[in-house]
Amino acid sequence: MSDALVTRRGFGGIAGAAALAAMTRPAFAAGAARPWPYLIGADVSWIPEDEAVGATYWQDGRQRDPLAILADAGFNAVKLRTFVDPANGYSKRKPGGPWCDLEQTLAFGRRIKAAGFHFSLTLHYSDDWADPQKQTKPAAWADLPFPRLVERVGGYTADTIAALVRGGAAPDMVVIGNETTFGMLWPDGRVPLTIPTGNPQTDGVHLNVAGAGGYDQFAALLTAGIAGARAAAPRAKVVLHNHLGRHWPITQYWTDNLLQRGVRPDAIGFSCYQQAAQGDWQHTFAEFAKAYPDLGFLAMEYSARKRYLNDLVHAEPHGWGSYIWEPTRHQEAIFRHDGKPAGEGARPDLLSQGINAAEAPGAAPGVPTQTPPDGHQGRYDIDPQFRTLYRTMAHDYGLKPVRLPTRRS
């Protein structure tokens, strides 16, 4: 993206981003009741990669489009991720691709929209995975002074979403950053942890961080991203993502600091892989709804305790939905791969039983409870038990099934 293009979009540093945010920010409605039917969603960004190496998807002995299988199981929403330059990171050692770049996201996004799903996109603002343990700047942005970095975030966001809109894959929801509990685009947008999480792997990395840019700079980056998304897709909902859905004091401190600095999302998404004690998620959801009546919330990532977690979110009028993370081949996957469970198995339910690696990617050991298959080619069958679980859930929530278009012969 050229500097001239970013400048033409009006992202002249922090002040420009804030001004555009003010122009594009819709007034909050009275309350934040879910704007759509409850979302039973899945992040399935790995599907095109796996299809490219020969993966096929099956239901009741019949090969089908994996999106059709998900729709039949009761899913009505799909989320994808995209990286700034995955050829420089995420896709560097992968055959084919680059995967999860704009071109591939557009192609898969059109397929998702054509299938009738609600479509969401998470922007990682990195060339590789951005998560609680790392938020590395894209290589092309690494040496930008902070005002130019803010500009680039706004321009990149606007250009990416505008390309999807023009290409027939307009997102219904845009997530600004992935699991940005400790900020984004480190060190400029990093925020130090001030309240222990109870997870020693996380606390050892994030407590008492020196050189972090702090909440003012983090908020400026988020404001630019939100403004870019709303400029390109005014009707899309904009969401931020905190990975500690189990920890109300931290999520409250984080949300308060952003709102105090003028950051105005439509909702907050939480990762919900593990709790410290039973009832942690329920406590966070209930307190969040009371503290922020103008914000919705979602379980943005989860794997196990599928019905339990969704029932908690659905019970709150401000609970918009959930997204199981990569159900074709992660943790408690809902597919079987060549006759065996496709994921590594459900992880410990409570921190006292062992740290779930999803809480501190790359730090906590990812000890599988079952051996996943080698490679990602081969046959994937939806597990009838999980299909029934999601179908029942969709029925109980009063959701209409996604109706895929009939193909003409």
PDB file of N, CA, C and O in Angstrom, residues 163-227:
ATOM      1  N   ALA A 163     -11.815  -3.811  -0.512  1.00  0.00           N
ATOM      2  CA  ALA A 163     -11.591  -4.823  -1.551  1.00  0.00           C
ATOM      3  C   ALA A 163     -12.568  -5.980  -1.415  1.00  0.00           C
ATOM      4  O   ALA A 163     -13.074  -6.511  -2.415  1.00  0.00           O
ATOM      5  N   LEU A 164     -12.858  -6.387  -0.186  1.00  0.00           N
ATOM      6  CA  LEU A 164     -13.831  -7.456   0.019  1.00  0.00           C
ATOM      7  C   LEU A 164     -15.230  -7.008  -0.393  1.00  0.00           C
ATOM      8  O   LEU A 164     -15.976  -7.773  -1.019  1.00  0.00           O
ATOM      9  N   VAL A 165     -15.583  -5.782  -0.062  1.00  0.00           N
ATOM     10  CA  VAL A 165     -16.901  -5.264  -0.443  1.00  0.00           C
ATOM     11  C   VAL A 165     -17.024  -5.230  -1.962  1.00  0.00           C
ATOM     12  O   VAL A 165     -18.020  -5.698  -2.538  1.00  0.00           O
ATOM     13  N   ARG A 166     -16.021  -4.696  -2.647  1.00  0.00           N
ATOM     14  CA  ARG A 166     -16.061  -4.625  -4.110  1.00  0.00           C
ATOM     15  C   ARG A 166     -16.113  -6.011  -4.731  1.00  0.00           C
ATOM     16  O   ARG A 166     -16.739  -6.214  -5.773  1.00  0.00           O
ATOM     17  N   GLY A 167     -15.451  -6.973  -4.097  1.00  0.00           N
ATOM     18  CA  GLY A 167     -15.350  -8.310  -4.672  1.00  0.00           C
ATOM     19  C   GLY A 167     -16.507  -9.221  -4.346  1.00  0.00           C
ATOM     20  O   GLY A 167     -16.489 -10.404  -4.725  1.00  0.00           O
ATOM     21  N   GLY A 168     -17.524  -8.734  -3.638  1.00  0.00           N
ATOM     22  CA  GLY A 168     -18.684  -9.561  -3.340  1.00  0.00           C
ATOM     23  C   GLY A 168     -18.555 -10.376  -2.076  1.00  0.00           C
ATOM     24  O   GLY A 168     -19.264 -11.379  -1.901  1.00  0.00           O
ATOM     25  N   ALA A 169     -17.653  -9.962  -1.163  1.00  0.00           N
ATOM     26  CA  ALA A 169     -17.483 -10.678   0.106  1.00  0.00           C
ATOM     27  C   ALA A 169     -17.490  -9.681   1.258  1.00  0.00           C
ATOM     28  O   ALA A 169     -16.610  -9.706   2.129  1.00  0.00           O
ATOM     29  N   ALA A 170     -18.477  -8.807   1.273  1.00  0.00           N
ATOM     30  CA  ALA A 170     -18.555  -7.801   2.320  1.00  0.00           C
ATOM     31  C   ALA A 170     -18.736  -8.474   3.675  1.00  0.00           C
ATOM     32  O   ALA A 170     -19.691  -9.233   3.872  1.00  0.00           O
ATOM     33  N   PRO A 171     -17.851  -8.217   4.621  1.00  0.00           N
ATOM     34  CA  PRO A 171     -18.027  -8.834   5.942  1.00  0.00           C
ATOM     35  C   PRO A 171     -19.180  -8.188   6.712  1.00  0.00           C
ATOM     36  O   PRO A 171     -19.414  -6.987   6.621  1.00  0.00           O
ATOM     37  N   ASP A 172     -19.879  -9.015   7.449  1.00  0.00           N
ATOM     38  CA  ASP A 172     -20.927  -8.533   8.346  1.00  0.00           C
ATOM     39  C   ASP A 172     -20.346  -8.077   9.671  1.00  0.00           C
ATOM     40  O   ASP A 172     -20.979  -7.300  10.393  1.00  0.00           O
ATOM     41  N   MET A 173     -19.163  -8.560   9.996  1.00  0.00           N
ATOM     42  CA  MET A 173     -18.511  -8.217  11.251  1.00  0.00           C
ATOM     43  C   MET A 173     -17.007  -8.213  11.020  1.00  0.00           C
ATOM     44  O   MET A 173     -16.479  -9.090  10.328  1.00  0.00           O
ATOM     45  N   VAL A 174     -16.330  -7.203  11.575  1.00  0.00           N
ATOM     46  CA  VAL A 174     -14.883  -7.072  11.437  1.00  0.00           C
ATOM     47  C   VAL A 174     -14.272  -7.055  12.834  1.00  0.00           C
ATOM     48  O   VAL A 174     -14.697  -6.272  13.695  1.00  0.00           O
ATOM     49  N   VAL A 175     -13.275  -7.912  13.050  1.00  0.00           N
ATOM     50  CA  VAL A 175     -12.584  -7.990  14.336  1.00  0.00           C
ATOM     51  C   VAL A 175     -11.233  -7.308  14.184  1.00  0.00           C
ATOM     52  O   VAL A 175     -10.402  -7.734  13.370  1.00  0.00           O
ATOM     53  N   ILE A 176     -11.018  -6.238  14.950  1.00  0.00           N
ATOM     54  CA  ILE A 176      -9.801  -5.437  14.856  1.00  0.00           C
ATOM     55  C   ILE A 176      -8.748  -6.032  15.780  1.00  0.00           C
ATOM     56  O   ILE A 176      -8.702  -5.756  16.980  1.00  0.00           O
ATOM     57  N   GLY A 177      -7.917  -6.881  15.210  1.00  0.00           N
ATOM     58  CA  GLY A 177      -6.869  -7.532  15.984  1.00  0.00           C
ATOM     59  C   GLY A 177      -7.315  -8.856  16.563  1.00  0.00           C
ATOM     60  O   GLY A 177      -8.501  -9.092  16.793  1.00  0.00           O
ATOM     61  N   ASN A 178      -6.348  -9.712  16.811  1.00  0.00           N
ATOM     62  CA  ASN A 178      -6.624 -11.048  17.338  1.00  0.00           C
ATOM     63  C   ASN A 178      -6.067 -11.182  18.746  1.00  0.00           C
ATOM     64  O   ASN A 178      -4.862 -11.017  18.964  1.00  0.00           O
ATOM     65  N   GLU A 179      -6.955 -11.429  19.707  1.00  0.00           N
ATOM     66  CA  GLU A 179      -6.571 -11.651  21.106  1.00  0.00           C
ATOM     67  C   GLU A 179      -5.604 -10.561  21.593  1.00  0.00           C
ATOM     68  O   GLU A 179      -4.490 -10.834  22.022  1.00  0.00           O
ATOM     69  N   THR A 180      -6.083  -9.332  21.541  1.00  0.00           N
ATOM     70  CA  THR A 180      -5.236  -8.177  21.859  1.00  0.00           C
ATOM     71  C   THR A 180      -5.327  -7.781  23.332  1.00  0.00           C
ATOM     72  O   THR A 180      -5.304  -6.595  23.672  1.00  0.00           O
ATOM     73  N   THR A 181      -5.422  -8.747  24.217  1.00  0.00           N
ATOM     74  CA  THR A 181      -5.480  -8.490  25.650  1.00  0.00           C
ATOM     75  C   THR A 181      -4.304  -7.632  26.102  1.00  0.00           C
ATOM     76  O   THR A 181      -4.456  -6.767  26.971  1.00  0.00           O
ATOM     77  N   PHE A 182      -3.143  -7.871  25.517  1.00  0.00           N
ATOM     78  CA  PHE A 182      -1.935  -7.134  25.889  1.00  0.00           C
ATOM     79  C   PHE A 182      -1.504  -6.188  24.774  1.00  0.00           C
ATOM     80  O   PHE A 182      -0.320  -5.872  24.635  1.00  0.00           O
ATOM     81  N   GLY A 183      -2.472  -5.736  23.993  1.00  0.00           N
ATOM     82  CA  GLY A 183      -2.199  -4.765  22.950  1.00  0.00           C
ATOM     83  C   GLY A 183      -1.901  -5.400  21.606  1.00  0.00           C
ATOM     84  O   GLY A 183      -2.123  -6.587  21.379  1.00  0.00           O
ATOM     85  N   MET A 184      -1.379  -4.579  20.692  1.00  0.00           N
ATOM     86  CA  MET A 184      -1.106  -4.999  19.328  1.00  0.00           C
ATOM     87  C   MET A 184       0.121  -4.248  18.809  1.00  0.00           C
ATOM     88  O   MET A 184       0.531  -3.241  19.387  1.00  0.00           O
ATOM     89  N   LEU A 185       0.703  -4.772  17.743  1.00  0.00           N
ATOM     90  CA  LEU A 185       1.830  -4.106  17.088  1.00  0.00           C
ATOM     91  C   LEU A 185       2.885  -3.684  18.116  1.00  0.00           C
ATOM     92  O   LEU A 185       3.230  -2.525  18.268  1.00  0.00           O
ATOM     93  N   TRP A 186       3.391  -4.693  18.820  1.00  0.00           N
ATOM     94  CA  TRP A 186       4.373  -4.446  19.879  1.00  0.00           C
ATOM     95  C   TRP A 186       5.681  -3.894  19.318  1.00  0.00           C
ATOM     96  O   TRP A 186       6.061  -4.250  18.193  1.00  0.00           O
ATOM     97  N   PRO A 187       6.413  -3.076  20.063  1.00  0.00           N
ATOM     98  CA  PRO A 187       6.101  -2.615  21.419  1.00  0.00           C
ATOM     99  C   PRO A 187       5.216  -1.363  21.457  1.00  0.00           C
ATOM    100  O   PRO A 187       4.724  -0.991  22.521  1.00  0.00           O
ATOM    101  N   ASP A 188       4.999  -0.722  20.293  1.00  0.00           N
ATOM    102  CA  ASP A 188       4.291   0.560  20.279  1.00  0.00           C
ATOM    103  C   ASP A 188       2.910   0.474  20.923  1.00  0.00           C
ATOM    104  O   ASP A 188       2.516   1.343  21.699  1.00  0.00           O
ATOM    105  N   GLY A 189       2.149  -0.550  20.565  1.00  0.00           N
ATOM    106  CA  GLY A 189       0.781  -0.679  21.057  1.00  0.00           C
ATOM    107  C   GLY A 189       0.620  -1.700  22.152  1.00  0.00           C
ATOM    108  O   GLY A 189      -0.479  -2.203  22.386  1.00  0.00           O
ATOM    109  N   ARG A 190       1.710  -2.043  22.837  1.00  0.00           N
ATOM    110  CA  ARG A 190       1.643  -3.050  23.897  1.00  0.00           C
ATOM    111  C   ARG A 190       1.155  -2.429  25.197  1.00  0.00           C
ATOM    112  O   ARG A 190       1.499  -1.286  25.530  1.00  0.00           O
ATOM    113  N   VAL A 191       0.342  -3.172  25.947  1.00  0.00           N
ATOM    114  CA  VAL A 191      -0.098  -2.728  27.272  1.00  0.00           C
ATOM    115  C   VAL A 191       0.343  -3.769  28.301  1.00  0.00           C
ATOM    116  O   VAL A 191       0.120  -4.958  28.123  1.00  0.00           O
ATOM    117  N   PRO A 192       1.006  -3.323  29.360  1.00  0.00           N
ATOM    118  CA  PRO A 192       1.472  -4.281  30.375  1.00  0.00           C
ATOM    119  C   PRO A 192       0.308  -4.802  31.202  1.00  0.00           C
ATOM    120  O   PRO A 192      -0.694  -4.118  31.411  1.00  0.00           O
ATOM    121  N   LEU A 193       0.456  -6.016  31.673  1.00  0.00           N
ATOM    122  CA  LEU A 193      -0.521  -6.630  32.561  1.00  0.00           C
ATOM    123  C   LEU A 193      -0.344  -6.056  33.963  1.00  0.00           C
ATOM    124  O   LEU A 193       0.779  -5.962  34.470  1.00  0.00           O
ATOM    125  N   THR A 194      -1.429  -5.644  34.596  1.00  0.00           N
ATOM    126  CA  THR A 194      -1.367  -5.088  35.950  1.00  0.00           C
ATOM    127  C   THR A 194      -2.057  -5.970  36.978  1.00  0.00           C
ATOM    128  O   THR A 194      -1.888  -5.761  38.175  1.00  0.00           O
ATOM    129  N   ILE A 195      -2.833  -6.945  36.528  1.00  0.00           N
ATOM    130  CA  ILE A 195      -3.569  -7.853  37.413  1.00  0.00           C
ATOM    131  C   ILE A 195      -3.160  -9.279  37.052  1.00  0.00           C
ATOM    132  O   ILE A 195      -3.297  -9.674  35.891  1.00  0.00           O
ATOM    133  N   PRO A 196      -2.651 -10.073  37.967  1.00  0.00           N
ATOM    134  CA  PRO A 196      -2.241 -11.440  37.625  1.00  0.00           C
ATOM    135  C   PRO A 196      -3.404 -12.248  37.051  1.00  0.00           C
ATOM    136  O   PRO A 196      -4.546 -12.139  37.497  1.00  0.00           O
ATOM    137  N   THR A 197      -3.080 -13.078  36.057  1.00  0.00           N
ATOM    138  CA  THR A 197      -4.102 -13.913  35.424  1.00  0.00           C
ATOM    139  C   THR A 197      -4.300 -15.234  36.150  1.00  0.00           C
ATOM    140  O   THR A 197      -5.309 -15.904  35.946  1.00  0.00           O
ATOM    141  N   GLY A 198      -3.332 -15.642  36.966  1.00  0.00           N
ATOM    142  CA  GLY A 198      -3.368 -16.970  37.567  1.00  0.00           C
ATOM    143  C   GLY A 198      -2.706 -18.022  36.719  1.00  0.00           C
ATOM    144  O   GLY A 198      -2.560 -19.170  37.138  1.00  0.00           O
ATOM    145  N   ASN A 199      -2.283 -17.661  35.506  1.00  0.00           N
ATOM    146  CA  ASN A 199      -1.569 -18.559  34.610  1.00  0.00           C
ATOM    147  C   ASN A 199      -0.096 -18.158  34.643  1.00  0.00           C
ATOM    148  O   ASN A 199       0.257 -17.076  34.167  1.00  0.00           O
ATOM    149  N   PRO A 200       0.787 -18.967  35.229  1.00  0.00           N
ATOM    150  CA  PRO A 200       2.189 -18.545  35.395  1.00  0.00           C
ATOM    151  C   PRO A 200       2.898 -18.279  34.078  1.00  0.00           C
ATOM    152  O   PRO A 200       3.775 -17.420  34.013  1.00  0.00           O
ATOM    153  N   GLN A 201       2.529 -19.020  33.008  1.00  0.00           N
ATOM    154  CA  GLN A 201       3.162 -18.765  31.712  1.00  0.00           C
ATOM    155  C   GLN A 201       2.829 -17.371  31.197  1.00  0.00           C
ATOM    156  O   GLN A 201       3.668 -16.684  30.617  1.00  0.00           O
ATOM    157  N   THR A 202       1.579 -16.951  31.392  1.00  0.00           N
ATOM    158  CA  THR A 202       1.165 -15.624  30.954  1.00  0.00           C
ATOM    159  C   THR A 202       1.725 -14.542  31.859  1.00  0.00           C
ATOM    160  O   THR A 202       2.269 -13.528  31.387  1.00  0.00           O
ATOM    161  N   ASP A 203       1.621 -14.724  33.161  1.00  0.00           N
ATOM    162  CA  ASP A 203       2.075 -13.696  34.093  1.00  0.00           C
ATOM    163  C   ASP A 203       3.576 -13.457  33.976  1.00  0.00           C
ATOM    164  O   ASP A 203       4.047 -12.321  34.111  1.00  0.00           O
ATOM    165  N   GLY A 204       4.339 -14.515  33.710  1.00  0.00           N
ATOM    166  CA  GLY A 204       5.786 -14.362  33.591  1.00  0.00           C
ATOM    167  C   GLY A 204       6.200 -13.512  32.410  1.00  0.00           C
ATOM    168  O   GLY A 204       7.267 -12.885  32.429  1.00  0.00           O
ATOM    169  N   VAL A 205       5.363 -13.458  31.390  1.00  0.00           N
ATOM    170  CA  VAL A 205       5.690 -12.693  30.184  1.00  0.00           C
ATOM    171  C   VAL A 205       5.149 -11.271  30.250  1.00  0.00           C
ATOM    172  O   VAL A 205       5.782 -10.330  29.762  1.00  0.00           O
ATOM    173  N   HIS A 206       4.001 -11.082  30.885  1.00  0.00           N
ATOM    174  CA  HIS A 206       3.271  -9.828  30.704  1.00  0.00           C
ATOM    175  C   HIS A 206       3.191  -8.916  31.926  1.00  0.00           C
ATOM    176  O   HIS A 206       2.789  -7.763  31.793  1.00  0.00           O
ATOM    177  N   LEU A 207       3.549  -9.397  33.105  1.00  0.00           N
ATOM    178  CA  LEU A 207       3.591  -8.507  34.263  1.00  0.00           C
ATOM    179  C   LEU A 207       4.888  -7.689  34.239  1.00  0.00           C
ATOM    180  O   LEU A 207       5.957  -8.205  33.915  1.00  0.00           O
ATOM    181  N   ASN A 208       4.791  -6.416  34.567  1.00  0.00           N
ATOM    182  CA  ASN A 208       5.964  -5.537  34.696  1.00  0.00           C
ATOM    183  C   ASN A 208       6.779  -5.457  33.405  1.00  0.00           C
ATOM    184  O   ASN A 208       8.000  -5.592  33.408  1.00  0.00           O
ATOM    185  N   VAL A 209       6.089  -5.230  32.298  1.00  0.00           N
ATOM    186  CA  VAL A 209       6.759  -5.118  31.002  1.00  0.00           C
ATOM    187  C   VAL A 209       7.359  -3.722  30.861  1.00  0.00           C
ATOM    188  O   VAL A 209       6.676  -2.715  31.059  1.00  0.00           O
ATOM    189  N   ALA A 210       8.628  -3.666  30.504  1.00  0.00           N
ATOM    190  CA  ALA A 210       9.280  -2.375  30.257  1.00  0.00           C
ATOM    191  C   ALA A 210       9.169  -2.016  28.779  1.00  0.00           C
ATOM    192  O   ALA A 210       9.179  -2.884  27.906  1.00  0.00           O
ATOM    193  N   GLY A 211       9.040  -0.736  28.499  1.00  0.00           N
ATOM    194  CA  GLY A 211       9.058  -0.274  27.113  1.00  0.00           C
ATOM    195  C   GLY A 211       7.757  -0.420  26.366  1.00  0.00           C
ATOM    196  O   GLY A 211       7.726  -0.246  25.138  1.00  0.00           O
ATOM    197  N   ALA A 212       6.672  -0.758  27.052  1.00  0.00           N
ATOM    198  CA  ALA A 212       5.375  -0.889  26.379  1.00  0.00           C
ATOM    199  C   ALA A 212       4.809   0.497  26.072  1.00  0.00           C
ATOM    200  O   ALA A 212       4.915   1.421  26.886  1.00  0.00           O
ATOM    201  N   GLY A 213       4.168   0.620  24.921  1.00  0.00           N
ATOM    202  CA  GLY A 213       3.611   1.911  24.513  1.00  0.00           C
ATOM    203  C   GLY A 213       2.475   2.392  25.388  1.00  0.00           C
ATOM    204  O   GLY A 213       2.254   3.595  25.527  1.00  0.00           O
ATOM    205  N   GLY A 214       1.711   1.468  25.974  1.00  0.00           N
ATOM    206  CA  GLY A 214       0.639   1.828  26.888  1.00  0.00           C
ATOM    207  C   GLY A 214      -0.703   2.007  26.214  1.00  0.00           C
ATOM    208  O   GLY A 214      -0.844   1.905  24.984  1.00  0.00           O
ATOM    209  N   TYR A 215      -1.699   2.278  27.038  1.00  0.00           N
ATOM    210  CA  TYR A 215      -3.077   2.326  26.547  1.00  0.00           C
ATOM    211  C   TYR A 215      -3.344   3.489  25.594  1.00  0.00           C
ATOM    212  O   TYR A 215      -4.188   3.372  24.706  1.00  0.00           O
ATOM    213  N   ASP A 216      -2.656   4.613  25.746  1.00  0.00           N
ATOM    214  CA  ASP A 216      -2.893   5.722  24.818  1.00  0.00           C
ATOM    215  C   ASP A 216      -2.560   5.303  23.392  1.00  0.00           C
ATOM    216  O   ASP A 216      -3.325   5.563  22.455  1.00  0.00           O
ATOM    217  N   GLN A 217      -1.437   4.655  23.223  1.00  0.00           N
ATOM    218  CA  GLN A 217      -1.030   4.252  21.873  1.00  0.00           C
ATOM    219  C   GLN A 217      -1.849   3.070  21.376  1.00  0.00           C
ATOM    220  O   GLN A 217      -2.209   3.013  20.184  1.00  0.00           O
ATOM    221  N   PHE A 218      -2.153   2.120  22.252  1.00  0.00           N
ATOM    222  CA  PHE A 218      -3.020   1.006  21.864  1.00  0.00           C
ATOM    223  C   PHE A 218      -4.374   1.533  21.392  1.00  0.00           C
ATOM    224  O   PHE A 218      -4.895   1.119  20.353  1.00  0.00           O
ATOM    225  N   ALA A 219      -4.938   2.468  22.132  1.00  0.00           N
ATOM    226  CA  ALA A 219      -6.236   3.031  21.764  1.00  0.00           C
ATOM    227  C   ALA A 219      -6.169   3.762  20.431  1.00  0.00           C
ATOM    228  O   ALA A 219      -7.110   3.696  19.623  1.00  0.00           O
ATOM    229  N   ALA A 220      -5.058   4.463  20.169  1.00  0.00           N
ATOM    230  CA  ALA A 220      -4.930   5.163  18.891  1.00  0.00           C
ATOM    231  C   ALA A 220      -4.918   4.178  17.720  1.00  0.00           C
ATOM    232  O   ALA A 220      -5.531   4.423  16.674  1.00  0.00           O
ATOM    233  N   LEU A 221      -4.235   3.059  17.888  1.00  0.00           N
ATOM    234  CA  LEU A 221      -4.202   2.045  16.836  1.00  0.00           C
ATOM    235  C   LEU A 221      -5.586   1.430  16.613  1.00  0.00           C
ATOM    236  O   LEU A 221      -6.031   1.256  15.473  1.00  0.00           O
ATOM    237  N   LEU A 222      -6.276   1.089  17.708  1.00  0.00           N
ATOM    238  CA  LEU A 222      -7.619   0.525  17.578  1.00  0.00           C
ATOM    239  C   LEU A 222      -8.574   1.529  16.936  1.00  0.00           C
ATOM    240  O   LEU A 222      -9.400   1.158  16.086  1.00  0.00           O
ATOM    241  N   THR A 223      -8.480   2.795  17.338  1.00  0.00           N
ATOM    242  CA  THR A 223      -9.352   3.816  16.779  1.00  0.00           C
ATOM    243  C   THR A 223      -9.159   3.923  15.273  1.00  0.00           C
ATOM    244  O   THR A 223     -10.131   4.050  14.513  1.00  0.00           O
ATOM    245  N   ALA A 224      -7.904   3.850  14.826  1.00  0.00           N
ATOM    246  CA  ALA A 224      -7.638   3.901  13.389  1.00  0.00           C
ATOM    247  C   ALA A 224      -8.225   2.689  12.676  1.00  0.00           C
ATOM    248  O   ALA A 224      -8.811   2.813  11.593  1.00  0.00           O
ATOM    249  N   GLY A 225      -8.077   1.505  13.273  1.00  0.00           N
ATOM    250  CA  GLY A 225      -8.635   0.303  12.658  1.00  0.00           C
ATOM    251  C   GLY A 225     -10.144   0.338  12.598  1.00  0.00           C
ATOM    252  O   GLY A 225     -10.749  -0.018  11.573  1.00  0.00           O
ATOM    253  N   ILE A 226     -10.771   0.769  13.672  1.00  0.00           N
ATOM    254  CA  ILE A 226     -12.235   0.868  13.702  1.00  0.00           C
ATOM    255  C   ILE A 226     -12.716   1.862  12.651  1.00  0.00           C
ATOM    256  O   ILE A 226     -13.678   1.604  11.913  1.00  0.00           O
ATOM    257  N   ALA A 227     -12.040   3.015  12.568  1.00  0.00           N
ATOM    258  CA  ALA A 227     -12.428   4.023  11.585  1.00  0.00           C
ATOM    259  C   ALA A 227     -12.293   3.485  10.166  1.00  0.00           C
ATOM    260  O   ALA A 227     -13.158   3.717   9.310  1.00  0.00           O
TER     261      ALA A 227
END
